[in-house]
Coordinates of N, CA and C in Angstrom, one line a residue:
Chain A
D211 N 1.1 -1.8 0.1 CA -0.3 0.0 -0.2 C 0.8 1.8 0.2
A212 N 0.7 2.6 -1.0 CA 1.7 3.0 -1.2 C 0.9 4.5 0.1
G213 N 0.2 4.2 0.6 CA 0.3 5.4 1.7 C -0.4 6.7 0.8
V214 N -1.0 7.3 1.8 CA -1.7 8.7 1.2 C -0.2 9.8 0.6
I215 N -0.3 9.7 -0.5 CA 0.1 10.6 -1.4 C 0.5 11.9 -1.5
Q216 N 1.3 13.3 -1.2 CA 0.6 14.6 -1.0 C 1.4 15.4 -2.3
S217 N 1.1 16.0 -2.9 CA 2.1 16.7 -4.2 C 1.5 18.3 -3.9
P218 N 2.2 18.9 -4.3 CA 4.2 18.7 -4.1 C 4.6 18.5 -3.3
R219 N 5.8 18.2 -2.3 CA 5.9 18.5 -0.9 C 7.0 19.7 -1.0
H220 N 6.8 20.4 -1.6 CA 7.9 21.5 -0.8 C 7.3 22.6 -1.9
E221 N 6.7 24.2 -1.3 CA 5.4 25.0 -2.5 C 6.6 26.3 -2.3
V222 N 6.7 27.1 -2.6 CA 6.9 28.4 -3.1 C 7.0 29.3 -3.9
T223 N 6.0 30.3 -2.8 CA 5.6 30.7 -4.3 C 5.6 32.6 -3.6
E224 N 4.8 33.5 -4.3 CA 4.5 34.8 -4.0 C 3.6 35.2 -3.9
M225 N 3.3 35.9 -2.9 CA 1.2 36.7 -2.3 C 1.4 36.7 -3.4
G226 N -0.2 36.6 -3.0 CA -1.0 36.8 -4.4 C -1.6 35.7 -5.7
Q227 N -0.3 35.1 -5.7 CA -0.4 33.3 -6.3 C -1.6 32.7 -5.9
E228 N -1.8 32.0 -7.1 CA -3.1 30.5 -6.8 C -1.8 29.7 -6.3
V229 N -2.0 28.9 -4.9 CA -2.2 27.0 -5.5 C -2.6 26.1 -4.1
T230 N -2.6 26.0 -5.7 CA -3.3 24.2 -5.5 C -2.5 23.2 -4.9
L231 N -2.7 22.3 -4.0 CA -2.3 20.9 -3.4 C -3.1 20.0 -3.2
R232 N -2.1 18.8 -3.8 CA -3.3 17.8 -4.4 C -3.4 16.7 -3.2
C233 N -3.7 15.5 -3.3 CA -3.9 14.3 -2.2 C -4.4 13.0 -2.8
K234 N -3.6 12.5 -2.9 CA -4.4 11.0 -3.1 C -4.5 10.0 -1.8
P235 N -6.0 9.5 -1.5 CA -5.7 9.1 -0.3 C -5.8 7.7 -0.3
I236 N -5.8 7.0 0.1 CA -5.2 5.4 0.7 C -7.0 4.2 -0.3
S237 N -6.6 3.8 -1.0 CA -7.6 3.1 -2.0 C -8.9 3.0 -0.8
G238 N -9.6 3.0 -0.8 CA -11.3 2.3 -0.6 C -11.4 3.0 0.9
H239 N -10.4 3.7 1.5 CA -10.6 4.7 2.3 C -12.6 5.6 1.8
D240 N -12.9 6.0 2.7 CA -13.9 6.7 3.1 C -14.8 8.2 3.3
Y241 N -13.5 8.5 4.5 CA -13.2 9.9 5.2 C -11.9 10.8 4.2
L242 N -11.9 11.7 4.1 CA -10.8 12.3 3.5 C -10.7 14.0 4.4
F243 N -9.6 13.7 4.6 CA -8.9 15.5 6.1 C -7.8 16.2 5.4
W244 N -8.5 17.4 4.8 CA -7.1 17.8 5.1 C -7.0 18.9 6.3
Y245 N -5.6 19.2 6.6 CA -5.1 19.8 8.2 C -4.0 20.6 7.9
R246 N -3.8 21.9 8.3 CA -2.5 22.9 8.6 C -2.0 23.0 9.7
Q247 N -0.5 22.7 9.8 CA 0.3 22.9 10.7 C 1.0 23.3 11.3
T248 N 1.2 24.3 12.2 CA 2.2 26.3 12.6 C 2.4 26.1 14.0
M249 N 4.1 26.4 14.1 CA 4.4 26.7 15.5 C 3.3 27.2 16.6
M250 N 2.9 27.7 15.7 CA 1.9 28.8 17.0 C 0.2 28.5 17.0
R251 N -0.4 28.0 15.7 CA -1.4 26.5 16.1 C -1.9 25.4 15.9
G252 N 0.1 24.7 15.9 CA -0.4 23.6 16.0 C -1.3 22.7 14.7
L253 N -1.6 22.0 14.9 CA -2.7 21.1 14.1 C -4.2 20.9 13.9
E254 N -4.5 22.3 12.8 CA -5.8 22.4 13.2 C -6.5 21.7 11.5
L255 N -8.1 21.0 12.2 CA -8.0 20.6 10.8 C -9.0 21.8 10.1
L256 N -9.0 21.7 8.8 CA -9.6 22.6 7.9 C -11.0 22.0 7.7
I257 N -10.6 21.1 6.7 CA -12.1 20.0 6.4 C -12.1 19.0 6.4
Y258 N -13.2 18.1 6.3 CA -13.0 16.6 5.5 C -14.0 16.3 5.4
F259 N -14.0 15.6 4.5 CA -15.5 14.7 3.5 C -15.0 13.4 4.1
N260 N -16.3 12.5 3.5 CA -16.9 11.6 3.6 C -17.7 11.2 2.5
N261 N -17.5 9.3 2.0 CA -17.4 9.9 0.0 C -17.6 11.0 -0.7
N262 N -16.1 11.3 -0.8 CA -16.0 12.9 -2.0 C -17.1 14.3 -0.9
V263 N -18.1 14.5 -0.5 CA -18.7 15.2 -0.1 C -18.5 15.9 1.0
P264 N -18.1 17.1 1.1 CA -18.2 18.0 2.1 C -18.7 17.6 3.5
I265 N -18.4 17.2 4.3 CA -19.1 17.5 5.5 C -19.0 19.2 6.8
D266 N -17.6 19.5 6.8 CA -17.0 20.1 8.2 C -15.8 20.6 7.1
D267 N -17.1 22.4 6.7 CA -15.7 22.6 6.6 C -15.6 24.3 7.8
S268 N -16.2 24.1 8.6 CA -16.1 24.9 9.3 C -14.2 25.7 9.8
G269 N -12.9 24.4 9.9 CA -11.8 25.6 9.4 C -11.5 25.4 8.7
M270 N -12.8 25.7 7.6 CA -11.3 26.8 6.3 C -12.1 28.7 7.0
P271 N -10.1 28.8 7.2 CA -9.9 30.7 8.0 C -10.8 30.9 6.6
E272 N -10.8 31.3 5.4 CA -11.5 32.2 5.1 C -12.0 31.9 3.5
D273 N -13.0 32.6 3.0 CA -12.8 32.4 1.6 C -11.7 32.1 0.8
R274 N -10.7 32.2 0.6 CA -9.1 31.7 0.0 C -9.4 30.8 0.0
F275 N -9.9 30.4 1.0 CA -9.1 28.4 0.9 C -10.8 28.0 0.3
S276 N -10.7 27.1 -0.4 CA -11.5 25.9 -0.6 C -10.6 25.0 -2.0
A277 N -11.6 23.6 -1.4 CA -11.3 22.1 -1.7 C -12.3 21.3 -1.9
K278 N -11.9 20.7 -3.1 CA -12.7 19.5 -4.1 C -12.5 18.4 -3.6
M279 N -13.4 17.5 -4.6 CA -12.6 15.9 -3.7 C -13.3 15.4 -5.4
P280 N -13.0 15.7 -6.6 CA -13.8 15.4 -7.4 C -14.0 13.9 -7.6
N281 N -13.2 12.9 -7.4 CA -13.8 11.0 -7.1 C -13.0 11.3 -5.8
A282 N -12.8 9.3 -5.6 CA -12.6 8.5 -4.6 C -11.4 8.6 -4.0
S283 N -10.8 9.2 -5.7 CA -9.0 9.0 -6.0 C -8.0 10.1 -5.4
F284 N -8.4 11.7 -5.3 CA -7.9 12.8 -5.2 C -9.3 13.8 -5.2
S285 N -8.1 14.4 -4.6 CA -8.5 15.8 -3.7 C -7.8 16.9 -4.4
T286 N -8.5 18.1 -4.1 CA -7.2 19.1 -4.2 C -8.6 20.0 -2.7
L287 N -7.1 20.9 -2.2 CA -6.7 22.5 -1.7 C -6.3 23.3 -2.1
K288 N -7.0 24.1 -1.8 CA -7.1 25.8 -3.0 C -6.5 27.1 -2.5
I289 N -5.9 27.8 -2.2 CA -5.8 28.9 -1.9 C -5.7 29.9 -2.8
Q290 N -6.8 31.1 -2.7 CA -6.5 31.8 -4.1 C -6.9 33.8 -3.4
P291 N -6.2 34.5 -3.5 CA -5.1 34.3 -3.5 C -4.5 34.0 -2.3
S292 N -3.3 33.6 -2.4 CA -2.5 33.7 -1.1 C -1.7 35.2 -0.3
E293 N -1.5 34.1 1.2 CA -1.0 35.5 1.8 C -0.1 34.8 2.5
P294 N 1.6 35.4 3.3 CA 2.5 35.3 3.7 C 2.0 34.4 5.3
R295 N 0.8 34.5 5.3 CA -0.1 33.7 6.8 C -0.3 33.0 6.5
D296 N -0.4 32.1 5.0 CA -1.4 30.8 4.7 C -0.2 29.8 5.0
S297 N 1.3 30.5 5.3 CA 2.4 29.3 4.7 C 2.8 28.7 5.9
A298 N 2.4 27.6 5.8 CA 2.3 26.0 6.7 C 3.1 25.0 6.3
V299 N 2.6 24.0 6.9 CA 3.2 22.3 6.6 C 1.5 22.4 6.2
Y300 N 1.0 21.4 5.5 CA 0.2 20.9 5.0 C -0.6 19.3 4.8
F301 N -1.3 19.3 5.8 CA -1.3 17.7 5.6 C -2.4 17.5 5.1
C302 N -2.8 15.8 4.4 CA -3.7 15.0 3.9 C -3.9 13.7 4.5
A303 N -5.1 13.5 5.4 CA -5.0 12.1 6.2 C -6.8 11.0 5.3
S304 N -6.8 9.9 5.5 CA -8.1 9.2 5.2 C -7.7 8.4 6.0
S305 N -9.4 7.7 6.2 CA -9.2 6.3 6.9 C -10.6 6.0 6.6
F306 N -10.8 5.0 7.0 CA -12.1 3.7 6.9 C -13.3 4.3 7.3
L307 N -14.9 4.5 6.4 CA -15.9 4.2 7.0 C -16.3 3.5 8.0
S308 N -15.9 2.4 8.2 CA -16.5 1.8 9.1 C -17.1 2.0 10.8
G309 N -16.9 3.0 11.1 CA -17.1 3.7 12.8 C -15.9 4.6 12.9
Y310 N -16.0 5.2 14.0 CA -15.2 6.3 14.7 C -14.3 5.7 15.4
N311 N -13.9 4.4 15.7 CA -13.2 4.2 15.8 C -11.4 3.7 14.9
Q312 N -11.8 4.5 13.8 CA -10.6 4.2 12.4 C -9.8 4.7 12.8
P313 N -8.3 4.5 12.8 CA -7.3 6.1 13.1 C -7.2 6.5 11.3
Q314 N -6.5 7.7 11.6 CA -6.0 8.1 10.3 C -5.4 8.1 9.8
H315 N -4.8 8.2 8.7 CA -3.5 8.0 7.7 C -3.3 8.9 7.1
F316 N -2.3 9.9 7.5 CA -1.7 10.6 7.3 C -0.6 10.5 6.1
G317 N -1.0 11.9 5.2 CA 0.5 11.7 3.8 C 1.7 12.0 4.7
D318 N 2.8 12.7 4.1 CA 3.8 13.1 4.9 C 4.2 14.9 4.3
G319 N 2.5 15.5 4.3 CA 2.6 16.9 4.2 C 3.1 17.6 2.7
T320 N 3.1 19.0 2.4 CA 3.3 19.8 1.9 C 3.7 21.0 2.3
R321 N 5.3 21.6 2.5 CA 5.6 22.7 3.3 C 5.1 23.5 2.1
L322 N 4.2 24.7 2.6 CA 3.8 26.1 2.2 C 4.7 27.1 2.1
S323 N 5.2 27.6 1.8 CA 6.1 29.3 1.8 C 5.4 30.6 0.9
I324 N 5.3 31.0 1.5 CA 4.4 32.5 0.6 C 5.2 33.7 0.8
L325 N 6.0 33.9 -0.1 CA 6.6 35.2 0.3 C 5.7 36.5 -0.5
Chain B
L128 N -16.1 18.1 21.8 CA -15.6 17.0 22.0 C -14.7 17.4 22.7
A129 N -14.2 15.9 23.2 CA -13.9 16.0 24.0 C -11.7 16.7 24.3
K130 N -11.9 17.8 25.0 CA -10.4 17.7 25.3 C -9.6 16.6 26.2
T131 N -8.3 17.2 25.2 CA -7.0 16.6 26.3 C -6.0 16.9 27.1
T132 N -5.8 16.9 27.5 CA -4.5 17.7 28.3 C -3.0 17.1 28.8
Q133 N -2.3 16.6 27.9 CA -0.9 16.3 28.5 C 0.7 17.2 28.6
P134 N 1.2 16.4 28.8 CA 2.6 17.3 29.5 C 3.1 18.1 27.9
I135 N 4.0 19.1 28.3 CA 4.5 19.9 26.8 C 5.3 19.0 26.2
S136 N 6.5 18.5 27.3 CA 7.7 18.1 27.5 C 7.8 17.1 28.4
M137 N 8.9 16.6 28.3 CA 9.8 15.4 28.6 C 11.1 14.7 28.4
D138 N 11.3 14.2 28.6 CA 13.2 13.7 28.9 C 13.2 12.6 29.2
S139 N 14.0 11.7 28.5 CA 14.2 10.3 28.9 C 15.4 9.6 28.1
Y140 N 15.6 8.8 28.7 CA 17.3 8.5 28.2 C 16.8 7.1 27.8
E141 N 18.2 6.3 26.7 CA 17.8 5.2 26.1 C 17.5 3.8 26.8
G142 N 16.6 2.8 26.7 CA 16.5 1.9 27.4 C 15.1 2.2 28.8
Q143 N 15.1 3.7 28.7 CA 14.5 3.4 29.6 C 12.8 3.3 29.7
E144 N 12.1 2.7 30.0 CA 10.2 3.5 29.6 C 10.3 4.5 30.3
V145 N 9.0 5.1 29.3 CA 8.4 6.7 29.2 C 6.6 5.8 29.6
N146 N 6.3 7.0 30.3 CA 4.3 6.9 30.6 C 4.4 8.4 30.5
I147 N 3.4 8.9 29.4 CA 3.1 9.8 29.4 C 1.7 9.3 29.7
T148 N 1.1 10.1 30.4 CA -0.5 11.0 30.7 C -0.9 11.7 30.6
C149 N -2.0 11.1 29.7 CA -3.5 12.3 28.9 C -4.7 12.6 29.7
S150 N -5.0 13.5 30.2 CA -6.2 13.6 30.7 C -7.6 13.9 30.1
H151 N -9.2 13.1 30.1 CA -9.5 13.6 29.2 C -10.6 13.7 30.6
N152 N -11.3 14.1 31.1 CA -12.3 13.9 31.7 C -13.5 14.3 31.5
N153 N -14.2 14.8 30.0 CA -15.4 14.7 29.8 C -14.5 13.7 28.5
I154 N -14.6 13.0 28.7 CA -15.1 12.3 27.5 C -16.3 11.0 27.8
A155 N -16.9 10.7 26.2 CA -17.9 10.5 26.2 C -18.3 9.0 26.1
T156 N -19.3 7.8 26.3 CA -19.1 6.7 26.7 C -19.1 6.1 25.1
N157 N -19.2 6.7 23.6 CA -18.6 6.3 23.1 C -18.0 6.5 22.4
D158 N -16.2 7.5 23.2 CA -15.1 7.9 22.5 C -14.6 6.6 22.8
Y159 N -13.1 7.1 21.7 CA -11.8 5.8 21.9 C -10.7 6.8 22.5
I160 N -9.9 5.9 22.9 CA -8.6 6.6 23.3 C -7.7 7.0 22.2
T161 N -7.1 7.1 20.5 CA -5.7 7.5 20.0 C -4.7 8.2 20.0
W162 N -3.6 7.4 20.1 CA -2.5 8.3 20.6 C -2.1 7.9 19.4
Y163 N -1.1 9.0 18.5 CA -0.7 9.2 17.2 C 1.1 10.2 17.5
Q164 N 2.2 9.3 17.1 CA 3.9 9.6 17.2 C 3.9 10.5 15.7
Q165 N 4.8 11.6 15.6 CA 5.1 12.6 14.5 C 6.1 12.7 14.9
F166 N 7.1 13.0 13.5 CA 8.6 12.5 13.6 C 8.6 14.2 13.1
P167 N 9.5 14.9 13.2 CA 10.0 16.3 11.8 C 9.7 15.7 11.0
S168 N 8.9 16.7 9.7 CA 8.2 16.8 8.7 C 8.1 15.2 8.3
Q169 N 7.2 14.8 8.8 CA 6.8 13.6 8.4 C 5.0 14.1 9.1
G170 N 3.9 13.4 8.8 CA 2.7 13.6 9.3 C 2.3 12.4 10.9
P171 N 1.3 13.0 11.1 CA 0.8 11.9 12.1 C 1.3 10.1 12.1
R172 N 1.3 9.5 12.9 CA 1.1 8.2 12.7 C 0.9 7.6 13.3
F173 N -0.4 7.0 13.5 CA -1.0 5.9 14.2 C -0.2 4.9 15.3
I174 N 0.0 5.5 16.7 CA 0.6 3.7 17.3 C -0.5 3.4 17.6
I175 N -1.4 3.0 18.4 CA -2.6 2.8 19.8 C -3.1 3.6 19.6
Q176 N -4.0 2.5 19.8 CA -6.2 3.3 20.5 C -6.6 2.6 21.2
G177 N -7.4 2.5 22.8 CA -8.3 1.1 23.3 C -9.5 3.3 23.7
Y178 N -10.7 1.2 24.1 CA -11.2 2.1 25.0 C -11.5 1.9 26.3
K179 N -11.2 0.6 26.7 CA -11.3 0.6 28.1 C -10.3 -0.8 28.7
T180 N -9.2 -0.3 29.6 CA -8.6 -1.1 30.5 C -7.0 -1.4 29.7
K181 N -6.6 -2.1 29.9 CA -5.3 -2.4 28.5 C -5.3 -2.5 27.2
V182 N -4.8 -2.0 26.4 CA -4.7 -2.3 25.3 C -2.5 -2.7 25.2
T183 N -1.6 -3.6 23.8 CA -0.8 -3.8 23.7 C -0.6 -4.2 22.3
N184 N 0.4 -3.8 21.8 CA 0.9 -3.9 20.2 C 2.3 -4.3 20.5
E185 N 2.6 -4.3 19.3 CA 4.8 -4.8 19.2 C 5.3 -2.6 19.2
V186 N 4.7 -2.0 19.6 CA 4.7 -0.7 20.1 C 5.0 -0.8 21.2
A187 N 3.9 0.0 21.5 CA 3.7 0.1 22.3 C 2.1 -0.2 23.2
S188 N 1.8 -0.3 24.9 CA 0.8 -0.2 25.6 C -0.1 0.7 26.0
L189 N -1.4 1.5 26.1 CA -2.1 1.7 26.6 C -3.0 1.5 27.2
F190 N -3.0 2.2 29.3 CA -3.6 1.7 29.9 C -5.0 2.6 30.2
I191 N -5.9 2.8 31.1 CA -7.4 3.6 30.3 C -7.4 3.2 32.1
P192 N -7.7 3.7 33.1 CA -8.9 3.3 33.9 C -10.4 3.3 34.0
A193 N -11.0 2.6 35.0 CA -12.2 2.5 35.1 C -13.0 3.2 34.8
D194 N -12.5 4.8 35.2 CA -13.4 6.4 35.0 C -13.0 6.8 33.2
R195 N -12.1 6.3 33.3 CA -11.7 6.5 31.5 C -11.5 8.3 31.5
K196 N -10.8 8.5 32.5 CA -10.9 10.3 32.3 C -9.2 11.4 31.8
S197 N -8.4 9.9 32.2 CA -7.1 9.6 31.0 C -6.5 8.5 30.5
S198 N -5.7 8.1 30.4 CA -5.2 7.4 29.7 C -3.0 7.1 29.5
T199 N -2.2 6.2 29.7 CA -1.0 7.0 29.9 C -1.0 6.1 28.2
L200 N 0.0 6.6 28.1 CA 0.7 5.5 26.4 C 2.1 5.1 27.3
S201 N 3.0 4.0 27.1 CA 3.8 3.4 27.5 C 4.5 3.0 26.7
L202 N 6.1 3.3 26.8 CA 6.5 3.2 25.4 C 8.3 2.4 26.4
P203 N 8.2 1.4 26.2 CA 9.5 0.5 26.5 C 10.5 0.2 26.0
R204 N 11.3 1.0 26.5 CA 13.1 0.1 26.7 C 12.7 1.4 25.0
V205 N 13.2 3.0 25.5 CA 13.3 4.0 24.4 C 14.3 3.5 23.5
S206 N 14.1 4.5 22.3 CA 15.5 3.7 21.8 C 15.6 5.8 21.0
L207 N 16.9 6.2 20.5 CA 17.0 8.0 19.9 C 16.0 7.5 19.0
S208 N 15.4 7.4 18.2 CA 14.7 7.0 17.1 C 12.5 7.0 17.9
D209 N 12.8 7.4 18.7 CA 11.6 6.9 19.6 C 11.6 8.6 19.9
T210 N 12.2 9.4 20.1 CA 12.1 10.7 19.8 C 11.2 11.5 18.9
A211 N 10.7 12.2 19.2 CA 8.9 12.7 18.6 C 8.1 13.1 19.0
V212 N 6.8 14.3 19.1 CA 5.6 14.3 19.3 C 5.0 13.5 19.3
Y213 N 4.3 13.2 20.9 CA 3.6 12.7 20.7 C 1.7 12.8 21.2
Y214 N 1.0 12.5 20.6 CA -0.3 13.6 20.7 C -1.5 12.2 21.1
C215 N -2.0 13.0 22.2 CA -3.1 12.1 23.1 C -4.7 12.5 22.0
L216 N -5.3 11.0 21.6 CA -7.0 12.2 21.3 C -7.7 11.4 21.6
V217 N -9.3 12.4 22.0 CA -10.5 11.2 21.7 C -10.7 11.4 21.2
E218 N -12.0 10.4 19.7 CA -12.7 10.8 19.3 C -14.1 9.5 19.7
G219 N -15.3 10.2 19.1 CA -16.5 8.8 19.0 C -17.2 9.3 17.8
D220 N -18.9 9.1 18.0 CA -19.5 10.0 17.8 C -19.7 11.0 17.9
T221 N -19.5 11.9 17.9 CA -20.1 13.5 17.9 C -20.6 13.8 17.1
G222 N -21.1 13.2 15.6 CA -21.9 14.4 15.2 C -20.2 14.8 13.9
R223 N -19.9 15.1 14.6 CA -18.5 15.4 13.2 C -17.2 14.9 13.5
R224 N -16.9 14.5 12.5 CA -15.5 13.6 12.8 C -14.7 13.8 12.8
A225 N -14.1 14.0 13.7 CA -12.6 14.9 13.3 C -11.9 14.6 14.4
L226 N -10.9 14.5 14.2 CA -9.7 14.8 15.0 C -9.5 15.7 15.7
T227 N -9.6 16.6 17.2 CA -9.1 17.3 17.5 C -7.7 17.4 18.7
F228 N -5.9 18.1 17.4 CA -5.1 17.6 17.7 C -4.5 18.8 19.2
G229 N -3.8 17.8 20.4 CA -3.7 19.6 20.9 C -2.5 19.5 20.8
S230 N -1.7 20.2 21.5 CA -0.4 20.3 21.5 C 0.6 19.0 21.7
G231 N 0.7 18.4 22.4 CA 1.3 17.1 22.5 C 2.2 16.9 23.2
T232 N 2.8 16.3 23.2 CA 4.4 16.1 24.5 C 5.3 15.6 23.9
R233 N 6.2 16.5 23.4 CA 7.9 16.0 22.8 C 8.5 15.3 23.5
L234 N 8.6 14.5 23.7 CA 9.3 13.3 23.6 C 10.9 13.6 23.3
Q235 N 11.5 14.0 23.8 CA 13.6 14.0 24.3 C 14.4 12.7 24.4
V236 N 14.5 11.8 23.9 CA 15.3 10.7 24.4 C 16.7 11.1 23.8
Q237 N 17.7 10.5 25.0 CA 19.1 10.8 25.2 C 19.9 9.3 24.9
P238 N 21.0 9.6 24.4 CA 21.9 8.8 24.7 C 22.7 8.4 26.2

């Protein structure tokens, strides 16, 4: 099993540019999560999907952030326009549907730097 | 969502047993207790999960008292490679199927 795959691993871009982060969950997993990690705020849940449908996006910071899951094997997190305060490590995770005691499997993250 | 409290940091030496305790006073009946480990530049990795009493796997043991208001992660004979941040989480049938990560416990293992 390849695990959760995220791309790119690193992204450096200038303020105002659009940023797109990608995630491929583990095959067969029904839940997909997007997290953001910073030194100041720790690991924060941004949004999660169940069977490709967004269930809770209350953690999304503002309208500049959007996430989609067009199919069971792919999700994107987009920031437009990007700002320096968006600099963080963004993690994607996935898990099975079959109950709330199913642990999440995390990717290795995308380290985003907005200049 | 049940809030958890755990020490910010701990120090240990190679070969010692390390116990990290987490408090979760408002844990609900359907909640499970899950521990994750995170190395620098990696995503959190599942270590162990339990509901009550004791759970053991090849990596760690998890002790949960009868009232379930706390739990203790036990790492036997730690090595330098166990240096990481350890997160305790409580998740269950809350209607918001999500994880709330606290600040975690930063474990430093020295030779």
